[in-house]
């Protein structure tokens, strides 16, 4: 990755984290995030996992919002109505990001978006490292990595479903 791309990734991640502090979600996404939090809180044996999932979803969502701020207005698609979340579309976008063509979902070059997602996931895991790493074997830590990655990508895809790629 070029130095300019690396700077772009750093700027995107910084902006996403800052935006996450400002209640950036649409009403539908906010309700969905709360629903996911409550479901995870009831489902997980360690309730902190719900907090971590909710944070990862939010920061992933904000990464997409940060991309939107960097795309010229004439290239930015029209936002979908603030209605119900189309979970099938969110799942399809998540899958495309993970194993398909991320460039078909991202607003910026796929290399930059994927690197930013990777950095955000790594940062979320670093925040958990000192609290739980020594309590988990390698297989359990790998499951936590997958869990945080899934929620981060899901958050990005959630916003992408609201403001589709042109």
CSV table of C-alpha atoms in Angstrom, one decimal:
chain,number,residue,atom,x,y,z
A,1,UNK,CA,0.0,0.0,0.0
A,2,UNK,CA,1.3,3.4,-0.9
A,3,UNK,CA,2.1,6.1,1.8
A,4,UNK,CA,-0.9,8.1,0.5
A,5,UNK,CA,-3.2,5.1,0.8
A,6,UNK,CA,-1.8,4.4,4.3
A,7,UNK,CA,-2.6,8.0,5.3
A,8,UNK,CA,-6.0,7.6,3.9
A,9,UNK,CA,-6.6,4.5,5.9
A,10,UNK,CA,-5.5,6.2,9.1
A,11,UNK,CA,-7.7,9.2,8.4
A,12,UNK,CA,-10.7,7.0,7.7
A,13,UNK,CA,-10.3,5.1,10.9
A,14,UNK,CA,-9.8,8.2,13.0
A,15,UNK,CA,-12.8,9.8,11.4
A,16,UNK,CA,-14.9,6.6,12.0
A,17,UNK,CA,-14.0,6.5,15.7
A,18,UNK,CA,-14.7,10.2,16.1
A,19,UNK,CA,-18.1,9.9,14.3
A,20,UNK,CA,-19.0,6.9,16.5
A,21,UNK,CA,-19.1,9.4,19.4
A,22,UNK,CA,-21.8,11.5,17.8
A,23,UNK,CA,-24.9,9.4,17.4
A,24,UNK,CA,-24.4,9.0,13.6
A,25,UNK,CA,-27.0,6.2,12.9
A,26,UNK,CA,-30.4,6.5,11.2
A,27,UNK,CA,-33.3,5.7,13.4
A,28,UNK,CA,-33.8,2.3,11.8
A,29,UNK,CA,-30.1,1.4,12.2
A,30,UNK,CA,-30.1,2.6,15.8
A,31,UNK,CA,-33.1,0.4,16.6
A,32,UNK,CA,-31.5,-2.5,14.8
A,33,UNK,CA,-28.2,-2.0,16.8
A,34,UNK,CA,-30.2,-2.0,20.0
A,35,UNK,CA,-32.0,-5.1,19.0
A,36,UNK,CA,-28.7,-6.9,18.2
A,37,UNK,CA,-27.3,-5.7,21.5
A,38,UNK,CA,-30.2,-7.2,23.4
A,39,UNK,CA,-30.1,-10.4,21.5
A,40,UNK,CA,-26.4,-10.8,22.0
A,41,UNK,CA,-26.7,-9.9,25.7
A,42,UNK,CA,-29.2,-12.8,26.2
A,43,UNK,CA,-27.4,-15.2,23.9
A,44,UNK,CA,-23.8,-14.8,25.0
A,45,UNK,CA,-22.4,-16.5,28.2
A,46,UNK,CA,-20.2,-13.4,28.8
A,47,UNK,CA,-22.4,-10.3,28.6
A,48,UNK,CA,-19.4,-8.1,27.6
A,49,UNK,CA,-19.4,-9.7,24.2
A,50,UNK,CA,-22.7,-7.9,23.5
A,51,UNK,CA,-21.0,-4.6,24.3
A,52,UNK,CA,-18.1,-5.4,22.1
A,53,UNK,CA,-20.3,-6.5,19.2
A,54,UNK,CA,-22.4,-3.4,19.5
A,55,UNK,CA,-19.3,-1.2,19.4
A,56,UNK,CA,-17.8,-3.1,16.5
A,57,UNK,CA,-21.1,-2.7,14.5
A,58,UNK,CA,-21.1,1.0,15.3
A,59,UNK,CA,-17.5,1.6,14.2
A,60,UNK,CA,-18.0,-0.4,11.0
A,61,UNK,CA,-21.1,1.7,10.3
A,62,UNK,CA,-19.1,4.8,10.9
A,63,UNK,CA,-16.3,3.7,8.6
A,64,UNK,CA,-18.8,3.7,5.7
A,65,UNK,CA,-20.0,7.1,6.8
A,66,UNK,CA,-16.4,8.3,6.8
A,67,UNK,CA,-16.1,7.1,3.2
A,68,UNK,CA,-19.2,9.0,2.3
A,69,UNK,CA,-17.6,12.2,3.5
A,70,UNK,CA,-14.7,11.6,1.1
A,71,UNK,CA,-16.7,10.9,-2.1
A,72,UNK,CA,-17.6,14.0,-4.2
A,73,UNK,CA,-21.3,14.8,-3.8
A,74,UNK,CA,-22.1,14.1,-7.4
A,75,UNK,CA,-20.8,10.5,-7.0
A,76,UNK,CA,-22.7,9.9,-3.8
A,77,UNK,CA,-25.8,7.8,-4.2
A,78,UNK,CA,-29.2,8.9,-2.9
A,79,UNK,CA,-30.0,7.5,0.6
A,80,UNK,CA,-32.7,5.0,0.9
A,81,UNK,CA,-35.7,5.9,3.0
A,82,UNK,CA,-35.2,5.5,6.7
A,83,UNK,CA,-37.4,2.5,6.9
A,84,UNK,CA,-36.9,-1.1,7.9
A,85,UNK,CA,-33.5,-2.8,7.6
A,86,UNK,CA,-33.3,-5.3,4.8
A,87,UNK,CA,-31.4,-8.0,6.5
A,88,UNK,CA,-31.0,-10.1,3.4
A,89,UNK,CA,-29.4,-7.2,1.6
A,90,UNK,CA,-27.1,-6.5,4.6
A,91,UNK,CA,-26.1,-10.2,4.7
A,92,UNK,CA,-25.4,-10.2,1.0
A,93,UNK,CA,-23.3,-7.0,1.3
A,94,UNK,CA,-21.4,-8.5,4.2
A,95,UNK,CA,-20.6,-11.6,2.3
A,96,UNK,CA,-19.5,-9.6,-0.7
A,97,UNK,CA,-17.1,-7.6,1.5
A,98,UNK,CA,-15.7,-10.8,3.1
A,99,UNK,CA,-15.3,-13.2,0.1
A,100,UNK,CA,-16.6,-11.4,-3.0
A,101,UNK,CA,-15.7,-8.2,-4.7
A,102,UNK,CA,-15.4,-5.5,-1.9
A,103,UNK,CA,-15.0,-2.8,-4.6
A,104,UNK,CA,-18.6,-3.4,-5.6
A,105,UNK,CA,-19.7,-2.4,-2.1
A,106,UNK,CA,-17.1,0.3,-1.1
A,107,UNK,CA,-17.2,3.9,-2.1
A,108,UNK,CA,-13.4,4.2,-2.1
A,109,UNK,CA,-10.9,1.8,-3.7
A,110,UNK,CA,-11.4,-1.6,-2.2
A,111,UNK,CA,-7.8,-1.8,-1.1
A,112,UNK,CA,-8.3,1.3,1.2
A,113,UNK,CA,-11.7,0.1,2.5
A,114,UNK,CA,-10.4,-3.4,3.3
A,115,UNK,CA,-7.3,-2.1,5.0
A,116,UNK,CA,-9.5,0.3,7.1
A,117,UNK,CA,-11.8,-2.5,8.1
A,118,UNK,CA,-8.8,-4.6,9.0
A,119,UNK,CA,-7.3,-1.8,11.1
A,120,UNK,CA,-10.6,-1.2,12.9
A,121,UNK,CA,-11.0,-4.9,13.7
A,122,UNK,CA,-7.4,-5.0,14.9
A,123,UNK,CA,-8.0,-2.0,17.1
A,124,UNK,CA,-11.2,-3.5,18.6
A,125,UNK,CA,-9.3,-6.7,19.4
A,126,UNK,CA,-6.3,-4.8,20.9
A,127,UNK,CA,-8.8,-3.1,23.3
A,128,UNK,CA,-9.8,-6.6,24.4
A,129,UNK,CA,-6.4,-8.1,24.5
A,130,UNK,CA,-5.3,-7.0,28.0
A,131,UNK,CA,-8.7,-7.9,29.5
A,132,UNK,CA,-9.3,-11.4,28.1
A,133,UNK,CA,-6.4,-12.7,26.0
A,134,UNK,CA,-4.8,-14.6,28.9
A,135,UNK,CA,-8.1,-16.2,29.8
A,136,UNK,CA,-8.6,-17.6,26.3
A,137,UNK,CA,-6.8,-20.4,24.5
A,138,UNK,CA,-5.8,-19.8,20.9
A,139,UNK,CA,-9.0,-21.4,19.5
A,140,UNK,CA,-11.2,-19.2,21.7
A,141,UNK,CA,-9.2,-16.1,20.8
A,142,UNK,CA,-9.6,-16.9,17.1
A,143,UNK,CA,-13.4,-17.2,17.7
A,144,UNK,CA,-13.4,-13.8,19.3
A,145,UNK,CA,-11.4,-12.4,16.3
A,146,UNK,CA,-14.0,-13.8,14.0
A,147,UNK,CA,-16.9,-12.5,16.1
A,148,UNK,CA,-15.5,-8.9,16.2
A,149,UNK,CA,-14.7,-9.0,12.5
A,150,UNK,CA,-18.2,-10.2,11.6
A,151,UNK,CA,-19.8,-7.4,13.6
A,152,UNK,CA,-17.5,-4.7,12.2
A,153,UNK,CA,-18.2,-5.8,8.6
A,154,UNK,CA,-21.9,-6.2,9.4
A,155,UNK,CA,-22.0,-2.6,10.6
A,156,UNK,CA,-20.3,-1.4,7.4
A,157,UNK,CA,-22.8,-3.4,5.3
A,158,UNK,CA,-25.7,-2.0,7.3
A,159,UNK,CA,-24.8,1.5,6.3
A,160,UNK,CA,-24.0,0.4,2.8
A,161,UNK,CA,-27.5,-0.9,2.6
A,162,UNK,CA,-28.8,2.5,3.5
A,163,UNK,CA,-26.6,4.4,1.0
A,164,UNK,CA,-25.9,2.0,-1.8
A,165,UNK,CA,-22.8,2.2,-4.0
A,166,UNK,CA,-23.5,4.1,-7.2
